Short mmCIF file of C-alpha atoms in Angstrom, two decimals:
data_model
loop_
_atom_site.label_atom_id
_atom_site.label_comp_id
_atom_site.label_asym_id
_atom_site.label_seq_id
_atom_site.Cartn_x
_atom_site.Cartn_y
_atom_site.Cartn_z
CA MET A 1 -28.80 -41.80 58.97
CA LEU A 2 -29.75 -38.12 58.90
CA MET A 3 -28.63 -38.03 55.29
CA LEU A 4 -31.15 -40.78 54.45
CA VAL A 5 -33.99 -38.85 56.03
CA LEU A 6 -33.14 -35.62 54.13
CA PHE A 7 -32.72 -37.29 50.85
CA THR A 8 -36.05 -39.11 51.11
CA SER A 9 -37.90 -35.92 52.38
CA THR A 10 -36.60 -33.59 49.68
CA SER A 11 -36.36 -35.92 46.70
CA HIS A 12 -40.16 -35.79 46.25
CA GLY A 13 -39.81 -32.28 44.81
CA GLN A 14 -38.61 -33.91 41.51
CA SER A 15 -41.95 -33.90 39.75
CA ALA A 16 -40.85 -34.82 36.25
CA SER A 17 -41.74 -38.43 36.79
CA ARG A 18 -44.96 -38.21 38.81
CA LYS A 19 -46.37 -41.58 39.77
CA LYS A 20 -50.08 -42.07 39.01
CA ILE A 21 -51.65 -43.40 42.14
CA ILE A 22 -55.12 -44.70 43.22
CA ILE A 23 -55.58 -45.25 47.00
CA ASP A 24 -58.07 -47.89 48.22
CA THR A 25 -58.50 -47.34 51.99
CA ASP A 26 -60.54 -48.50 54.89
CA LEU A 27 -60.17 -45.17 56.63
CA PHE A 28 -62.25 -45.74 59.80
CA SER A 29 -60.68 -47.80 62.62
CA ASP A 30 -57.01 -46.87 62.35
CA VAL A 31 -55.33 -43.56 61.88
CA ASP A 32 -52.51 -44.85 59.71
CA ASP A 33 -54.92 -44.53 56.81
CA ALA A 34 -55.00 -40.78 57.40
CA GLY A 35 -51.26 -40.63 57.46
CA ALA A 36 -51.14 -42.53 54.04
CA LEU A 37 -53.58 -39.92 52.66
CA LEU A 38 -51.26 -37.13 53.83
CA LEU A 39 -48.33 -38.70 52.00
CA ALA A 40 -50.34 -39.40 48.86
CA SER A 41 -51.50 -35.77 48.84
CA THR A 42 -48.28 -34.05 49.58
CA ILE A 43 -45.46 -35.88 47.94
CA ASP A 44 -44.79 -34.06 44.78
CA SER A 45 -43.86 -37.10 42.81
CA ALA A 46 -47.34 -38.61 43.36
CA GLU A 47 -50.21 -37.77 41.04
CA LEU A 48 -53.26 -38.87 43.06
CA LEU A 49 -55.98 -39.87 40.64
CA ALA A 50 -58.72 -41.18 43.04
CA VAL A 51 -59.37 -42.48 46.61
CA ASN A 52 -61.79 -45.39 46.99
CA VAL A 53 -63.01 -46.02 50.53
CA ASN A 54 -63.77 -49.69 51.21
CA TYR A 55 -65.45 -49.20 54.55
CA PRO A 56 -69.11 -48.01 54.03
CA SER A 57 -69.33 -45.36 56.70
CA SER A 58 -70.42 -41.93 55.51
CA TYR A 59 -67.82 -40.45 58.01
CA SER A 60 -65.00 -42.37 56.21
CA ALA A 61 -65.88 -40.69 52.96
CA PHE A 62 -66.32 -37.25 54.49
CA ALA A 63 -63.07 -37.62 56.46
CA ALA A 64 -61.17 -38.68 53.28
CA SER A 65 -62.75 -35.69 51.43
CA SER A 66 -61.86 -33.23 54.16
CA ILE A 67 -58.24 -34.45 54.36
CA LEU A 68 -57.86 -34.24 50.61
CA GLY A 69 -59.40 -30.73 50.45
CA HIS A 70 -57.16 -29.45 53.28
CA TYR A 71 -54.13 -30.46 51.09
CA GLN A 72 -55.67 -28.79 48.03
CA HIS A 73 -56.81 -32.06 46.47
CA SER A 74 -60.50 -31.45 46.39
CA HIS A 75 -60.42 -32.28 42.63
CA VAL A 76 -59.58 -35.90 43.45
CA PRO A 77 -62.83 -37.96 43.25
CA ILE A 78 -63.80 -40.27 46.07
CA GLY A 79 -65.60 -43.54 45.90
CA LEU A 80 -67.48 -45.21 48.75
CA THR A 81 -68.59 -48.91 49.13
CA ARG A 82 -72.36 -49.39 49.43
CA PRO A 83 -74.67 -49.67 51.28
CA ILE A 84 -73.69 -46.56 53.12
CA ASN A 85 -74.09 -46.39 56.91
CA ASP A 86 -73.36 -43.84 59.66
CA ASP A 87 -71.14 -46.10 61.79
CA THR A 88 -68.47 -44.58 64.03
CA PHE A 89 -65.56 -46.50 65.41
CA TRP A 90 -65.68 -47.84 68.92
CA ASP A 91 -62.67 -49.67 70.28
CA ARG A 92 -64.23 -52.74 71.78
CA MET A 93 -61.08 -54.77 71.75
CA MET A 94 -58.34 -52.56 73.50
CA PHE A 95 -60.48 -49.83 74.91
CA GLU A 96 -57.60 -47.60 74.10
CA TYR A 97 -57.99 -45.98 70.60
CA GLY A 98 -60.45 -43.07 69.92
CA GLU A 99 -62.77 -42.38 67.00
CA PHE A 100 -61.36 -39.77 64.61
CA ALA A 101 -63.19 -40.04 61.16
CA SER A 102 -66.42 -38.11 62.26
CA LYS A 103 -64.33 -35.51 64.08
CA VAL A 104 -62.17 -34.82 61.03
CA ALA A 105 -65.29 -34.80 58.91
CA TYR A 106 -67.03 -32.26 61.15
CA HIS A 107 -64.13 -29.92 61.93
CA TRP A 108 -62.81 -29.74 58.33
CA ARG A 109 -66.21 -29.95 56.69
CA ASN A 110 -65.51 -26.76 54.72
CA ALA A 111 -62.55 -28.44 52.99
CA SER A 112 -64.74 -31.31 51.82
CA SER A 113 -65.99 -31.62 48.28
CA LEU A 114 -68.93 -33.83 49.48
CA SER A 115 -72.09 -32.40 50.89
CA PHE A 116 -73.67 -35.76 51.12
CA ALA A 117 -72.15 -39.25 51.32
CA GLU A 118 -74.27 -40.45 48.37
CA GLU A 119 -72.40 -37.95 46.20
CA ALA A 120 -69.36 -40.27 46.44
CA TRP A 121 -68.68 -42.41 43.45
CA ASP A 122 -69.59 -46.09 43.22
CA PRO A 123 -66.10 -47.59 43.65
CA VAL A 124 -66.19 -49.76 40.47
CA ASP A 125 -67.54 -46.88 38.36
CA LEU A 126 -64.76 -44.70 39.67
CA TYR A 127 -62.13 -47.31 38.91
CA ARG A 128 -63.36 -47.94 35.51
CA LYS A 129 -63.59 -44.23 34.60
CA ILE A 130 -60.11 -43.32 35.95
CA LEU A 131 -58.36 -46.37 34.50
CA ALA A 132 -59.99 -45.93 31.01
CA GLU A 133 -58.65 -42.37 30.91
CA GLN A 134 -54.98 -43.41 31.57
CA ASP A 135 -52.22 -44.47 29.38
CA ASP A 136 -51.50 -48.21 29.28
CA ASP A 137 -49.41 -49.65 32.08
CA SER A 138 -49.37 -46.34 33.95
CA VAL A 139 -51.34 -46.71 37.10
CA THR A 140 -50.30 -47.93 40.55
CA ILE A 141 -53.01 -48.91 43.02
CA ALA A 142 -52.25 -48.90 46.77
CA SER A 143 -54.62 -51.16 48.67
CA ILE A 144 -54.54 -50.25 52.41
CA GLY A 145 -57.61 -51.89 53.57
CA PHE A 146 -60.05 -54.66 52.50
CA LEU A 147 -60.12 -55.87 48.92
CA GLU A 148 -63.91 -55.79 48.11
CA ASN A 149 -63.59 -52.89 45.66
CA LEU A 150 -60.72 -54.63 43.78
CA SER A 151 -62.60 -57.87 43.62
CA ALA A 152 -65.73 -56.03 42.12
CA LEU A 153 -63.50 -54.26 39.65
CA LEU A 154 -62.11 -57.61 38.40
CA ASN A 155 -65.78 -58.82 37.99
CA SER A 156 -66.99 -55.87 36.15
CA THR A 157 -68.11 -55.79 32.54
CA ALA A 158 -68.08 -53.33 29.65
CA ASP A 159 -69.82 -50.04 30.35
CA CYS A 160 -69.89 -46.44 29.21
CA TYR A 161 -66.30 -45.90 30.31
CA SER A 162 -64.60 -48.83 28.53
CA GLN A 163 -65.60 -51.81 26.41
CA LEU A 164 -63.03 -53.90 28.27
CA SER A 165 -63.89 -56.25 31.08
CA GLY A 166 -62.53 -55.38 34.53
CA LEU A 167 -59.70 -58.03 34.13
CA GLU A 168 -58.86 -56.62 30.65
CA LEU A 169 -58.89 -53.04 31.97
CA VAL A 170 -56.62 -53.97 34.82
CA THR A 171 -54.27 -55.84 32.50
CA ALA A 172 -54.07 -52.82 30.15
CA LYS A 173 -53.76 -49.92 32.65
CA VAL A 174 -52.32 -51.08 36.02
CA SER A 175 -48.65 -51.53 36.27
CA GLU A 176 -48.64 -52.65 39.89
CA LEU A 177 -51.01 -53.42 42.71
CA VAL A 178 -49.34 -52.65 46.23
CA ILE A 179 -51.15 -54.50 49.08
CA MET A 180 -50.90 -53.99 52.78
CA GLY A 181 -52.00 -57.33 53.90
CA GLY A 182 -50.80 -60.87 55.12
CA ASP A 183 -47.51 -61.60 56.57
CA TYR A 184 -44.44 -63.16 54.97
CA PRO A 185 -43.38 -65.70 54.28
CA SER A 186 -46.59 -66.73 55.99
CA GLY A 187 -49.11 -65.36 58.42
CA TYR A 188 -52.75 -64.52 59.32
CA GLU A 189 -53.57 -60.82 59.08
CA TRP A 190 -56.66 -58.72 59.51
CA ASN A 191 -56.89 -57.09 56.03
CA PHE A 192 -56.92 -60.58 54.49
CA TYR A 193 -59.43 -62.42 56.77
CA GLY A 194 -61.43 -59.59 58.48
CA PHE A 195 -63.86 -58.77 55.70
CA GLY A 196 -63.99 -61.86 53.43
CA PRO A 197 -61.13 -64.45 52.81
CA ALA A 198 -62.78 -65.49 49.58
CA ILE A 199 -62.67 -61.93 48.30
CA THR A 200 -58.98 -61.72 49.24
CA ALA A 201 -58.20 -64.95 47.49
CA HIS A 202 -60.07 -63.78 44.37
CA VAL A 203 -57.98 -60.62 44.08
CA VAL A 204 -54.61 -62.16 44.94
CA HIS A 205 -55.15 -65.31 42.85
CA THR A 206 -56.65 -63.44 39.85
CA TRP A 207 -54.90 -60.13 39.53
CA PRO A 208 -53.04 -60.00 36.17
CA SER A 209 -50.37 -57.37 36.72
CA ALA A 210 -47.52 -57.13 39.15
CA MET A 211 -48.21 -57.32 42.91
CA THR A 212 -46.09 -56.24 45.85
CA PHE A 213 -47.10 -57.00 49.46
CA LEU A 214 -46.13 -55.23 52.67
CA GLY A 215 -46.74 -57.67 55.67
CA SER A 216 -48.02 -56.92 59.13
CA GLN A 217 -44.68 -57.27 60.84
CA VAL A 218 -43.01 -54.75 58.71
CA GLY A 219 -45.56 -52.05 59.66
CA GLU A 220 -45.61 -53.00 63.36
CA ASN A 221 -41.82 -52.47 63.63
CA VAL A 222 -41.99 -48.90 62.29
CA LEU A 223 -43.42 -46.19 64.55
CA SER A 224 -44.45 -42.78 63.20
CA GLY A 225 -46.85 -39.84 63.89
CA ARG A 226 -45.59 -38.61 67.23
CA ARG A 227 -43.48 -35.78 65.71
CA LEU A 228 -46.58 -34.69 63.67
CA VAL A 229 -48.45 -34.43 66.89
CA GLU A 230 -45.72 -32.55 68.73
CA GLU A 231 -44.42 -30.38 66.00
CA GLY A 232 -47.13 -30.13 63.34
CA PRO A 233 -49.45 -27.26 62.56
CA ASP A 234 -52.40 -27.02 64.95
CA ALA A 235 -54.90 -26.88 62.12
CA ASP A 236 -53.68 -29.96 60.26
CA PRO A 237 -56.42 -32.64 60.09
CA VAL A 238 -54.09 -35.65 60.13
CA ARG A 239 -52.33 -34.27 63.18
CA SER A 240 -55.67 -34.03 64.92
CA ALA A 241 -56.70 -37.43 63.81
CA TYR A 242 -53.58 -38.93 65.48
CA ILE A 243 -54.34 -37.14 68.71
CA TRP A 244 -57.94 -38.30 68.73
CA TYR A 245 -57.05 -41.81 67.93
CA ASN A 246 -53.76 -42.31 69.64
CA GLY A 247 -53.22 -39.56 72.15
CA ARG A 248 -50.51 -36.98 72.40
CA ASP A 249 -47.66 -39.06 73.71
CA LYS A 250 -47.42 -42.15 71.45
CA ALA A 251 -46.45 -43.01 67.90
CA ARG A 252 -48.48 -45.42 65.84
CA TYR A 253 -47.71 -48.47 63.75
CA SER A 254 -47.02 -47.52 60.06
CA TRP A 255 -48.60 -50.17 57.84
CA ASP A 256 -50.47 -47.90 55.53
CA PRO A 257 -47.92 -45.01 55.26
CA LEU A 258 -45.14 -47.48 54.38
CA THR A 259 -47.27 -49.12 51.72
CA THR A 260 -48.19 -45.79 50.22
CA LEU A 261 -44.62 -44.57 50.27
CA TYR A 262 -43.52 -47.77 48.48
CA ALA A 263 -46.37 -47.22 45.90
CA VAL A 264 -45.08 -43.70 45.19
CA GLN A 265 -41.32 -44.06 45.36
CA GLY A 266 -40.51 -47.81 44.81
CA LEU A 267 -37.84 -49.53 46.71
CA GLY A 268 -35.65 -46.45 47.16
CA GLU A 269 -33.35 -46.65 50.18
CA LEU A 270 -36.06 -48.00 52.54
CA PHE A 271 -37.18 -51.22 51.06
CA LYS A 272 -35.90 -54.39 49.60
CA TYR A 273 -37.60 -57.45 48.20
CA GLY A 274 -37.78 -60.42 50.54
CA ASN A 275 -38.07 -63.00 47.71
CA SER A 276 -36.65 -63.66 44.32
CA GLY A 277 -39.53 -65.53 42.97
CA GLY A 278 -42.73 -67.45 43.90
CA HIS A 279 -46.24 -66.31 44.59
CA ASN A 280 -48.69 -65.45 47.39
CA HIS A 281 -51.36 -68.07 48.19
CA ILE A 282 -54.45 -67.42 50.20
CA TYR A 283 -56.13 -70.16 52.12
CA PRO A 284 -59.91 -70.36 52.75
CA ASN A 285 -59.55 -68.90 56.35
CA GLY A 286 -57.60 -65.79 54.94
CA SER A 287 -54.16 -66.98 56.12
CA ASN A 288 -51.39 -66.74 53.49
CA VAL A 289 -48.17 -68.51 52.56
CA TRP A 290 -45.54 -67.69 49.95
CA LEU A 291 -45.13 -70.64 47.58
CA PRO A 292 -41.94 -71.16 45.56
CA GLU A 293 -43.49 -71.53 42.24
CA SER A 294 -43.63 -68.29 40.23
CA LYS A 295 -46.76 -67.27 38.25
CA GLY A 296 -47.23 -65.30 35.16
CA ASN A 297 -47.25 -61.90 36.96
CA SER A 298 -44.35 -60.57 39.06
CA GLN A 299 -44.96 -60.88 42.74
CA HIS A 300 -42.80 -59.63 45.72
CA TRP A 301 -42.98 -59.01 49.31
CA LEU A 302 -41.19 -56.20 51.12
CA GLU A 303 -38.63 -56.01 53.82
CA LEU A 304 -36.97 -52.97 55.30
CA ALA A 305 -33.50 -52.19 54.00
CA VAL A 306 -32.85 -49.84 56.88
CA PRO A 307 -33.46 -50.13 60.70
CA PRO A 308 -37.12 -49.64 61.67
CA THR A 309 -36.21 -46.45 63.63
CA ALA A 310 -34.66 -44.94 60.45
CA ALA A 311 -37.77 -45.79 58.42
CA GLY A 312 -39.91 -44.11 61.14
CA LYS A 313 -37.86 -40.97 60.90
CA VAL A 314 -38.31 -40.79 57.22
CA LEU A 315 -42.12 -40.99 57.62
CA ASP A 316 -42.13 -38.43 60.38
CA GLU A 317 -40.15 -36.00 58.22
CA LEU A 318 -42.47 -36.53 55.30
CA PHE A 319 -45.57 -36.05 57.49
CA LEU A 320 -44.19 -32.80 58.92
CA ASP A 321 -42.95 -31.46 55.51
CA GLY A 322 -46.34 -32.14 53.90
CA ALA A 323 -48.36 -30.72 56.76
CA ARG A 324 -46.36 -27.55 57.05
CA ARG A 325 -46.70 -26.80 53.29
CA PHE A 326 -50.34 -26.56 53.79
CA ALA A 327 -50.51 -24.82 57.20
#
């Protein structure tokens, strides 16, 4: 098992085939989004093109900008859903998890490329600009939150960036959309029902290119982050985010880091497809079910190809490797 961890943690140095990635994140109420940004910023085989934030807190945008800046990715543009607010997270359900976005935004503000939240891009404009600049069939989008930005992209029309509609632009430029959401073969999961089930259905039922889904149970079975807290550099923003959110003595579920890792590296040795055909269907309440009929675009859901503890070790090694390189 150690050989698996070492292979995965060092193979990202092969930068000849860098994967063009856009992250769409709800960085706000769970620290695994911060872990995902660490991976997207520090795995050498990833070329991070943009980060769109789909929760409209100014602190979410500032935290994302500070994390990217710390890992020397201040050139990566950030979009933020409107209307912007100054909400901070309060755990009214478990009374266990702590707020971290505003703290990261404040303590690493010198690393941020944003002085004001309003400087963040409109997400649809950012999508359209970035996609129009890329080669055809070259971009992977990792959705690790709500799907409002993606729905708005599909609904967009010709503008100064491209004469293509949103649907046409996605068809031309996006090779795969990787979504953390739902459960498989069926389930009822927050990212799909929490913001707007109709928006989720619009994206999943309309998206023209390949889609791959990582369900809730996969992420819940894989724990990561504790080694970053225990062994990572003191000045690392994601390490501090895990401490503020989750404490010093616990690991965290790994929904978003796993989704991001697949988006960058593909199946590799960690993942396998859980289906050989069919498609994902979203019901009006946001629940989902995998139906046997295949549609025009390729659709898959992911399972682990290794034990959950092994997957967690891989993530922890990648977290530490990335954080130490920028200490």
